[in-house]
Amino acid sequence: MTFEWFVSLRYLRAKRKQKFISLISIISVLGVAVGVMALIVVLSVYTGFTEGLRDQIIGINAHVLVQRFSGSISRPSAVMKEIESVPGVAAATPLIYGQALISSGSSSTGVSLRGVDPATAGRVISIEQKMKGGGFQDLRSTDGLPAVILGVELARQLRVANGGKVRLISPNGPLSPMGILPRVLTCRVAGLFETGMFEYDSTMAFINLDTARTLTGLSHGVHGIEVRVQDIDAADRVAVTIGRRLGREYSVRDWMQINKNLFAALKLEKVGIFIALDLIILVAALNIISALVMVVMEKKRDIAILKSMGATSKSIIRIFFYQGMIIGIVGTVLGVLSGLGLCALLQHYPIIELPRNVYPMSTMPIKVVPLDVAVIAVSAVFITLIATLYPSWQASRVRPAEALSYE
């Protein structure tokens, strides 16, 4: 151990006349620890919420959506075969979308229709995991009536249950002297799904491709092809490869492009939270400055004696720099351990419950990202080290003759 480390450790130990300075040092350590702990917990909750929201959105939508600029895709089977040959693609399914009015005996509302292939849709979107009854296979009509799968909130608005009947009214009908005649279909409710997101559960319905063609007036082909990739984080790269394979007449968008405004806003909010909570560590750094300044004032005679014995100004700077560094590192380590411990506790025990009609998950989501923890720890140590520079520089300027003139 060098004498700089030895003196720094000695100065950190409280003596009878220095208990107040030691108390400020302890407060500084606790301030850094609380700031680091708050940052880890809040960012873990925010990351968990963002990923939970992403999973909810992607659970009902595909990772990649392929459409044609000039209209519908006339040969979906050939295009799907081409897409599935791209490395990284797990599955593909055709899609027809449209708008309609849905009504029951007691209520009516607008609905977003999605025509899917019951044989392949389950391999691309995970809506069947959220079914409250029925499944995509039930979209195949067995009693002469077209089948429809509704969101639970939409079914609640219409006051229908599984097995009930609803009427779908589409404006895409044939022309007549009186104008456009609506297309009307009576359908049987073959299932209910609940994603946890009110926007989807109250406005979306699934039908098969034949029913969708009847309502939309599409004679053949599909509106788009939904694609599931093997690695969700590589969806953008797979989308680029699909676009190159299909050519310029196709529009290929991944889930990040489709929801870029939402996730860009969430990312910006995360950065803002990080900066705001870093102010807690900054307050602790100011405590470190005040503690070291008071130590310098208290130890002027000791500094003068050390300089008289041959200690250089750089050695004096190191003494107080090491002292502040110890405070910062100890506070950071305590903060990281307490933050990770609290996150583990919240993950294991769902203490905080969230209302399902407000949030897309029922318990507080926690997702600890090692990179976030590393950035928090490094930033905390960096701030505390910056705080030690001024007191250390002040200590190195003490002149032995002036400090010892009245001793």
Short mmCIF file of C-alpha atoms in Angstrom, two decimals:
data_model
loop_
_atom_site.label_atom_id
_atom_site.label_comp_id
_atom_site.label_asym_id
_atom_site.label_seq_id
_atom_site.Cartn_x
_atom_site.Cartn_y
_atom_site.Cartn_z
CA MET A 1 0.00 0.00 0.00
CA THR A 2 1.36 3.41 -1.00
CA PHE A 3 1.42 6.17 1.56
CA GLU A 4 -1.30 8.05 -0.41
CA TRP A 5 -3.71 5.13 0.07
CA PHE A 6 -2.68 4.78 3.70
CA VAL A 7 -3.35 8.45 4.47
CA SER A 8 -6.67 8.41 2.56
CA LEU A 9 -7.95 5.46 4.58
CA ARG A 10 -6.82 7.13 7.81
CA TYR A 11 -8.72 10.31 6.91
CA LEU A 12 -11.90 8.30 6.29
CA ARG A 13 -11.86 6.97 9.88
CA ALA A 14 -13.69 9.18 12.32
CA LYS A 15 -11.96 10.77 15.27
CA ARG A 16 -13.51 12.68 18.09
CA LYS A 17 -13.07 16.08 16.40
CA GLN A 18 -14.03 14.85 12.92
CA LYS A 19 -17.31 13.01 13.49
CA PHE A 20 -19.30 15.67 11.62
CA ILE A 21 -17.05 15.31 8.56
CA SER A 22 -17.38 11.52 8.78
CA LEU A 23 -21.17 11.88 9.00
CA ILE A 24 -21.18 13.88 5.75
CA SER A 25 -19.05 11.16 4.13
CA ILE A 26 -21.59 8.52 5.21
CA ILE A 27 -24.43 10.67 3.86
CA SER A 28 -22.51 10.99 0.58
CA VAL A 29 -22.12 7.20 0.34
CA LEU A 30 -25.84 6.71 1.04
CA GLY A 31 -26.75 9.41 -1.49
CA VAL A 32 -24.77 7.68 -4.24
CA ALA A 33 -26.25 4.32 -3.24
CA VAL A 34 -29.83 5.60 -3.27
CA GLY A 35 -29.32 7.31 -6.64
CA VAL A 36 -27.84 4.18 -8.23
CA MET A 37 -30.55 1.96 -6.71
CA ALA A 38 -33.33 4.28 -7.95
CA LEU A 39 -31.84 4.37 -11.44
CA ILE A 40 -31.55 0.58 -11.67
CA VAL A 41 -35.08 -0.07 -10.39
CA VAL A 42 -36.79 2.64 -12.46
CA LEU A 43 -34.98 1.78 -15.70
CA SER A 44 -35.64 -1.94 -15.12
CA VAL A 45 -39.34 -1.25 -14.66
CA TYR A 46 -39.37 1.01 -17.72
CA THR A 47 -37.54 -1.57 -19.85
CA GLY A 48 -39.91 -4.29 -18.64
CA PHE A 49 -42.92 -2.14 -19.46
CA THR A 50 -41.54 -1.33 -22.94
CA GLU A 51 -40.83 -4.99 -23.72
CA GLY A 52 -44.22 -6.03 -22.34
CA LEU A 53 -45.91 -3.46 -24.56
CA ARG A 54 -43.82 -4.66 -27.50
CA ASP A 55 -44.80 -8.28 -26.88
CA GLN A 56 -48.47 -7.31 -26.69
CA ILE A 57 -48.29 -5.40 -29.97
CA ILE A 58 -46.28 -8.07 -31.77
CA GLY A 59 -48.43 -10.84 -30.29
CA ILE A 60 -51.37 -9.73 -32.44
CA ASN A 61 -49.31 -8.38 -35.35
CA ALA A 62 -46.60 -9.97 -37.44
CA HIS A 63 -42.90 -9.18 -37.22
CA VAL A 64 -42.83 -8.16 -40.90
CA LEU A 65 -45.66 -7.01 -43.18
CA VAL A 66 -45.36 -7.40 -46.96
CA GLN A 67 -47.69 -5.42 -49.25
CA ARG A 68 -47.79 -4.46 -52.89
CA PHE A 69 -47.68 -0.78 -53.89
CA SER A 70 -50.05 -1.18 -56.83
CA GLY A 71 -52.79 -3.10 -55.01
CA SER A 72 -53.45 -6.65 -53.89
CA ILE A 73 -51.06 -9.59 -54.17
CA SER A 74 -52.60 -11.79 -56.89
CA ARG A 75 -50.38 -14.86 -56.34
CA PRO A 76 -49.94 -15.10 -52.56
CA SER A 77 -48.78 -18.74 -52.54
CA ALA A 78 -45.81 -18.01 -54.83
CA VAL A 79 -44.87 -14.89 -52.86
CA MET A 80 -45.12 -16.78 -49.55
CA LYS A 81 -42.88 -19.53 -50.90
CA GLU A 82 -40.32 -16.90 -51.93
CA ILE A 83 -40.50 -15.22 -48.51
CA GLU A 84 -40.13 -18.48 -46.57
CA SER A 85 -36.92 -19.24 -48.49
CA VAL A 86 -35.26 -16.15 -46.98
CA PRO A 87 -32.85 -17.01 -44.11
CA GLY A 88 -34.28 -15.99 -40.72
CA VAL A 89 -37.96 -16.34 -41.73
CA ALA A 90 -39.95 -18.74 -39.55
CA ALA A 91 -43.40 -18.63 -41.21
CA ALA A 92 -45.71 -16.56 -43.41
CA THR A 93 -49.48 -16.22 -43.77
CA PRO A 94 -51.82 -14.23 -46.07
CA LEU A 95 -53.87 -11.29 -44.83
CA ILE A 96 -56.97 -9.40 -45.96
CA TYR A 97 -58.02 -6.34 -43.99
CA GLY A 98 -61.04 -4.10 -44.06
CA GLN A 99 -63.55 -2.04 -42.08
CA ALA A 100 -67.15 -2.91 -41.34
CA LEU A 101 -70.09 -2.22 -39.06
CA ILE A 102 -70.83 -5.02 -36.63
CA SER A 103 -74.18 -5.27 -34.90
CA SER A 104 -76.07 -7.58 -32.60
CA GLY A 105 -79.63 -7.49 -31.42
CA SER A 106 -78.88 -4.76 -28.89
CA SER A 107 -75.86 -2.74 -30.09
CA SER A 108 -73.65 -1.88 -33.05
CA THR A 109 -70.15 -0.41 -33.55
CA GLY A 110 -67.32 -0.17 -36.05
CA VAL A 111 -64.85 -3.02 -36.32
CA SER A 112 -61.49 -3.65 -37.96
CA LEU A 113 -61.63 -6.95 -39.84
CA ARG A 114 -58.65 -9.22 -40.44
CA GLY A 115 -59.10 -12.09 -42.84
CA VAL A 116 -56.63 -14.88 -42.05
CA ASP A 117 -55.83 -18.40 -43.18
CA PRO A 118 -56.77 -20.73 -40.26
CA ALA A 119 -54.08 -23.22 -41.33
CA THR A 120 -51.10 -20.83 -41.18
CA ALA A 121 -52.13 -17.81 -39.08
CA GLY A 122 -51.31 -19.50 -35.77
CA ARG A 123 -47.68 -19.93 -36.82
CA VAL A 124 -47.23 -16.18 -37.40
CA ILE A 125 -49.29 -14.39 -34.75
CA SER A 126 -49.70 -15.65 -31.19
CA ILE A 127 -53.33 -14.64 -30.71
CA GLU A 128 -54.36 -18.23 -30.00
CA GLN A 129 -52.42 -18.05 -26.72
CA LYS A 130 -54.81 -15.27 -25.66
CA MET A 131 -58.04 -17.02 -26.65
CA LYS A 132 -60.84 -17.21 -24.10
CA GLY A 133 -62.61 -19.81 -26.19
CA GLY A 134 -62.24 -21.22 -29.69
CA GLY A 135 -59.32 -20.81 -32.07
CA PHE A 136 -58.36 -20.14 -35.67
CA GLN A 137 -59.46 -23.63 -36.67
CA ASP A 138 -63.01 -22.67 -35.68
CA LEU A 139 -63.07 -20.05 -38.44
CA ARG A 140 -63.89 -22.88 -40.84
CA SER A 141 -67.67 -22.75 -41.15
CA THR A 142 -69.47 -25.96 -40.17
CA ASP A 143 -73.12 -24.85 -39.84
CA GLY A 144 -73.49 -22.76 -42.97
CA LEU A 145 -72.77 -19.45 -41.20
CA PRO A 146 -69.41 -17.66 -41.55
CA ALA A 147 -67.41 -17.68 -38.31
CA VAL A 148 -65.90 -14.65 -36.56
CA ILE A 149 -63.56 -14.27 -33.56
CA LEU A 150 -64.11 -11.13 -31.48
CA GLY A 151 -62.17 -9.29 -28.80
CA VAL A 152 -63.66 -9.62 -25.33
CA GLU A 153 -64.33 -5.89 -25.02
CA LEU A 154 -66.07 -5.85 -28.42
CA ALA A 155 -68.18 -8.85 -27.40
CA ARG A 156 -69.05 -7.06 -24.16
CA GLN A 157 -70.18 -3.96 -26.08
CA LEU A 158 -72.33 -6.09 -28.38
CA ARG A 159 -73.60 -8.22 -25.48
CA VAL A 160 -72.81 -11.49 -27.26
CA ALA A 161 -71.04 -14.61 -26.07
CA ASN A 162 -69.24 -17.48 -27.74
CA GLY A 163 -71.72 -19.16 -30.09
CA GLY A 164 -73.87 -16.04 -30.51
CA LYS A 165 -74.72 -14.35 -33.81
CA VAL A 166 -73.68 -10.96 -35.13
CA ARG A 167 -74.20 -9.12 -38.40
CA LEU A 168 -71.30 -7.69 -40.44
CA ILE A 169 -72.16 -4.80 -42.78
CA SER A 170 -69.51 -3.70 -45.28
CA PRO A 171 -69.76 -0.58 -47.50
CA ASN A 172 -67.85 -2.32 -50.32
CA GLY A 173 -70.93 -3.48 -52.17
CA PRO A 174 -72.01 -3.37 -55.82
CA LEU A 175 -73.17 -0.20 -57.57
CA SER A 176 -76.88 0.35 -58.18
CA PRO A 177 -79.09 3.23 -59.38
CA MET A 178 -79.61 4.04 -55.69
CA GLY A 179 -75.85 4.08 -54.97
CA ILE A 180 -73.56 1.51 -53.39
CA LEU A 181 -75.39 -1.39 -51.82
CA PRO A 182 -73.82 -2.64 -48.56
CA ARG A 183 -72.76 -6.25 -48.16
CA VAL A 184 -74.40 -7.93 -45.17
CA LEU A 185 -73.35 -11.21 -43.60
CA THR A 186 -74.75 -12.96 -40.55
CA CYS A 187 -71.87 -14.64 -38.66
CA ARG A 188 -71.50 -16.96 -35.71
CA VAL A 189 -69.10 -16.00 -32.89
CA ALA A 190 -66.57 -18.84 -32.91
CA GLY A 191 -64.23 -17.53 -30.22
CA LEU A 192 -63.10 -14.64 -28.04
CA PHE A 193 -59.60 -13.27 -27.46
CA GLU A 194 -58.13 -10.94 -24.85
CA THR A 195 -54.76 -9.25 -25.49
CA GLY A 196 -54.93 -6.91 -22.50
CA MET A 197 -54.83 -3.86 -24.82
CA PHE A 198 -58.22 -2.14 -24.97
CA GLU A 199 -57.60 -0.75 -28.47
CA TYR A 200 -57.32 -4.27 -29.91
CA ASP A 201 -59.87 -6.01 -27.71
CA SER A 202 -62.60 -3.48 -28.52
CA THR A 203 -62.11 -2.89 -32.25
CA MET A 204 -60.73 -6.05 -33.88
CA ALA A 205 -62.28 -9.21 -35.29
CA PHE A 206 -60.86 -12.19 -37.21
CA ILE A 207 -62.59 -13.93 -40.11
CA ASN A 208 -61.39 -16.43 -42.72
CA LEU A 209 -60.15 -15.41 -46.16
CA ASP A 210 -63.32 -16.38 -48.03
CA THR A 211 -65.51 -14.32 -45.72
CA ALA A 212 -63.09 -11.39 -45.98
CA ARG A 213 -63.21 -11.54 -49.80
CA THR A 214 -67.00 -11.47 -49.71
CA LEU A 215 -67.11 -8.41 -47.45
CA THR A 216 -64.30 -6.45 -49.12
CA GLY A 217 -65.25 -7.29 -52.70
CA LEU A 218 -61.79 -8.70 -53.41
CA SER A 219 -62.21 -11.26 -56.16
CA HIS A 220 -58.85 -12.99 -55.73
CA GLY A 221 -55.50 -12.55 -54.01
CA VAL A 222 -54.82 -10.91 -50.65
CA HIS A 223 -53.95 -7.46 -49.33
CA GLY A 224 -50.70 -8.50 -47.68
CA ILE A 225 -48.56 -11.26 -46.23
CA GLU A 226 -47.58 -11.38 -42.55
CA VAL A 227 -44.18 -12.83 -41.69
CA ARG A 228 -42.73 -14.19 -38.47
CA VAL A 229 -38.93 -14.13 -38.07
CA GLN A 230 -36.76 -16.35 -35.89
CA ASP A 231 -35.03 -13.45 -34.10
CA ILE A 232 -37.30 -10.51 -33.35
CA ASP A 233 -34.36 -8.12 -32.96
CA ALA A 234 -33.19 -9.02 -36.47
CA ALA A 235 -36.56 -8.27 -38.08
CA ASP A 236 -35.22 -5.13 -39.79
CA ARG A 237 -32.39 -7.05 -41.48
CA VAL A 238 -34.72 -9.84 -42.57
CA ALA A 239 -37.17 -7.25 -43.95
CA VAL A 240 -34.40 -5.72 -46.06
CA THR A 241 -33.50 -9.16 -47.45
CA ILE A 242 -37.16 -9.89 -48.27
CA GLY A 243 -37.46 -6.52 -50.02
CA ARG A 244 -34.44 -7.27 -52.18
CA ARG A 245 -35.75 -10.74 -53.00
CA LEU A 246 -39.26 -9.55 -54.02
CA GLY A 247 -38.31 -6.38 -55.85
CA ARG A 248 -39.30 -2.71 -55.80
CA GLU A 249 -43.02 -3.27 -56.40
CA TYR A 250 -43.41 -4.58 -52.85
CA SER A 251 -43.45 -2.65 -49.59
CA VAL A 252 -41.73 -4.53 -46.75
CA ARG A 253 -41.94 -3.07 -43.23
CA ASP A 254 -40.82 -4.58 -39.94
CA TRP A 255 -42.54 -4.07 -36.58
CA MET A 256 -40.10 -1.30 -35.59
CA GLN A 257 -41.00 0.74 -38.69
CA ILE A 258 -44.73 0.23 -38.25
CA ASN A 259 -44.63 1.38 -34.60
CA LYS A 260 -41.58 3.67 -34.84
CA ASN A 261 -43.31 6.74 -33.34
CA LEU A 262 -44.42 4.84 -30.23
CA PHE A 263 -41.08 3.17 -29.52
CA ALA A 264 -39.11 6.33 -30.38
CA ALA A 265 -41.16 8.19 -27.76
CA LEU A 266 -40.58 5.44 -25.18
CA LYS A 267 -36.83 5.49 -25.87
CA LEU A 268 -36.71 9.28 -25.47
CA GLU A 269 -38.60 9.05 -22.18
CA LYS A 270 -36.11 6.46 -20.92
CA VAL A 271 -33.21 8.81 -21.65
CA GLY A 272 -35.06 11.63 -19.88
CA ILE A 273 -35.66 9.47 -16.80
CA PHE A 274 -31.97 8.49 -16.75
CA ILE A 275 -30.89 12.16 -16.83
CA ALA A 276 -33.44 13.18 -14.18
CA LEU A 277 -32.47 10.43 -11.74
CA ASP A 278 -28.77 11.13 -12.31
CA LEU A 279 -29.41 14.40 -10.45
CA ILE A 280 -29.73 12.33 -7.25
CA ILE A 281 -26.15 11.15 -7.77
CA LEU A 282 -25.14 14.74 -8.55
CA VAL A 283 -26.53 15.87 -5.17
CA ALA A 284 -24.48 13.15 -3.49
CA ALA A 285 -21.44 14.39 -5.42
CA LEU A 286 -21.96 17.86 -3.99
CA ASN A 287 -21.93 16.30 -0.52
CA ILE A 288 -18.61 14.66 -1.41
CA ILE A 289 -17.21 18.08 -2.43
CA SER A 290 -18.32 19.66 0.84
CA ALA A 291 -16.94 16.76 2.90
CA LEU A 292 -13.55 16.89 1.17
CA VAL A 293 -13.34 20.67 1.41
CA MET A 294 -13.91 20.45 5.17
CA VAL A 295 -11.30 17.69 5.41
CA VAL A 296 -8.82 19.93 3.60
CA MET A 297 -9.56 22.81 5.97
CA GLU A 298 -9.19 20.47 8.96
CA LYS A 299 -5.99 18.86 7.67
CA LYS A 300 -4.07 21.93 6.54
CA ARG A 301 -1.43 21.35 9.20
CA ASP A 302 -1.09 17.66 8.22
CA ILE A 303 -0.77 18.62 4.56
CA ALA A 304 1.91 21.18 5.40
CA ILE A 305 3.86 18.60 7.42
CA LEU A 306 3.62 16.05 4.60
CA LYS A 307 4.89 18.61 2.11
CA SER A 308 7.72 19.56 4.48
CA MET A 309 8.71 15.90 4.64
CA GLY A 310 8.93 15.69 0.83
CA ALA A 311 5.40 14.90 -0.38
CA THR A 312 4.72 16.42 -3.78
CA SER A 313 1.56 18.27 -4.85
CA LYS A 314 0.62 15.26 -6.98
CA SER A 315 0.78 13.02 -3.92
CA ILE A 316 -1.52 15.39 -1.98
CA ILE A 317 -3.98 15.38 -4.92
CA ARG A 318 -3.94 11.57 -4.94
CA ILE A 319 -4.70 11.40 -1.20
CA PHE A 320 -7.97 13.33 -1.49
CA PHE A 321 -8.78 11.88 -4.91
CA TYR A 322 -8.54 8.37 -3.47
CA GLN A 323 -10.73 9.43 -0.55
CA GLY A 324 -13.51 10.64 -2.86
CA MET A 325 -13.06 7.59 -5.10
CA ILE A 326 -13.57 5.25 -2.15
CA ILE A 327 -16.80 7.05 -1.24
CA GLY A 328 -18.04 6.86 -4.84
CA ILE A 329 -17.15 3.21 -5.40
CA VAL A 330 -18.57 2.05 -2.05
CA GLY A 331 -21.80 3.98 -2.71
CA THR A 332 -22.04 2.60 -6.25
CA VAL A 333 -21.48 -1.00 -5.15
CA LEU A 334 -24.09 -0.67 -2.40
CA GLY A 335 -26.52 0.92 -4.87
CA VAL A 336 -26.01 -1.80 -7.50
CA LEU A 337 -26.46 -4.60 -4.95
CA SER A 338 -29.56 -3.04 -3.39
CA GLY A 339 -31.04 -2.18 -6.82
CA LEU A 340 -30.54 -5.71 -8.17
CA GLY A 341 -31.88 -7.17 -4.93
CA LEU A 342 -35.03 -5.04 -5.08
CA CYS A 343 -35.55 -5.96 -8.75
CA ALA A 344 -35.19 -9.67 -7.90
CA LEU A 345 -37.72 -9.24 -5.08
CA LEU A 346 -40.25 -7.55 -7.39
CA GLN A 347 -39.72 -10.26 -10.03
CA HIS A 348 -40.22 -13.12 -7.57
CA TYR A 349 -43.10 -11.59 -5.61
CA PRO A 350 -45.69 -9.61 -7.68
CA ILE A 351 -46.19 -7.08 -4.89
CA ILE A 352 -47.46 -4.24 -7.09
CA GLU A 353 -50.52 -5.08 -9.19
CA LEU A 354 -51.64 -2.94 -12.13
CA PRO A 355 -55.22 -2.44 -13.36
CA ARG A 356 -55.71 -4.49 -16.55
CA ASN A 357 -58.07 -1.92 -18.07
CA VAL A 358 -55.27 0.68 -17.99
CA TYR A 359 -52.02 -1.26 -18.56
CA PRO A 360 -51.31 -4.18 -20.92
CA MET A 361 -49.95 -6.27 -18.01
CA SER A 362 -51.32 -7.18 -14.58
CA THR A 363 -48.14 -6.88 -12.45
CA MET A 364 -45.18 -4.52 -12.35
CA PRO A 365 -42.86 -5.63 -15.17
CA ILE A 366 -39.14 -5.91 -14.37
CA LYS A 367 -36.40 -6.39 -16.97
CA VAL A 368 -32.80 -5.92 -15.78
CA VAL A 369 -30.48 -5.09 -18.69
CA PRO A 370 -26.77 -5.65 -17.84
CA LEU A 371 -25.75 -2.81 -20.15
CA ASP A 372 -28.05 -0.37 -18.30
CA VAL A 373 -26.57 -1.45 -14.95
CA ALA A 374 -23.04 -1.01 -16.30
CA VAL A 375 -23.81 2.48 -17.68
CA ILE A 376 -25.40 3.51 -14.36
CA ALA A 377 -22.41 2.26 -12.33
CA VAL A 378 -19.86 3.91 -14.62
CA SER A 379 -21.75 7.23 -14.66
CA ALA A 380 -22.05 7.23 -10.86
CA VAL A 381 -18.31 6.59 -10.37
CA PHE A 382 -17.47 9.19 -13.04
CA ILE A 383 -19.62 11.89 -11.38
CA THR A 384 -18.10 11.21 -7.96
CA LEU A 385 -14.55 11.27 -9.36
CA ILE A 386 -15.23 14.63 -11.03
CA ALA A 387 -16.46 15.91 -7.65
CA THR A 388 -13.09 15.14 -6.03
CA LEU A 389 -11.00 17.25 -8.43
CA TYR A 390 -11.60 20.69 -6.90
CA PRO A 391 -10.99 19.73 -3.22
CA SER A 392 -7.88 17.74 -4.25
CA TRP A 393 -6.54 20.70 -6.20
CA GLN A 394 -7.20 23.02 -3.24
CA ALA A 395 -5.31 20.65 -0.95
CA SER A 396 -2.27 20.66 -3.25
CA ARG A 397 -2.09 24.48 -3.06
CA VAL A 398 -1.52 24.55 0.72
CA ARG A 399 1.80 26.25 1.49
CA PRO A 400 3.73 24.72 4.41
CA ALA A 401 5.14 28.06 5.61
CA GLU A 402 1.72 29.71 5.86
CA ALA A 403 -0.01 26.67 7.38
CA LEU A 404 2.67 26.22 10.09
CA SER A 405 3.42 29.89 10.82
CA TYR A 406 1.07 30.02 13.83
CA GLU A 407 1.71 26.50 15.14
#
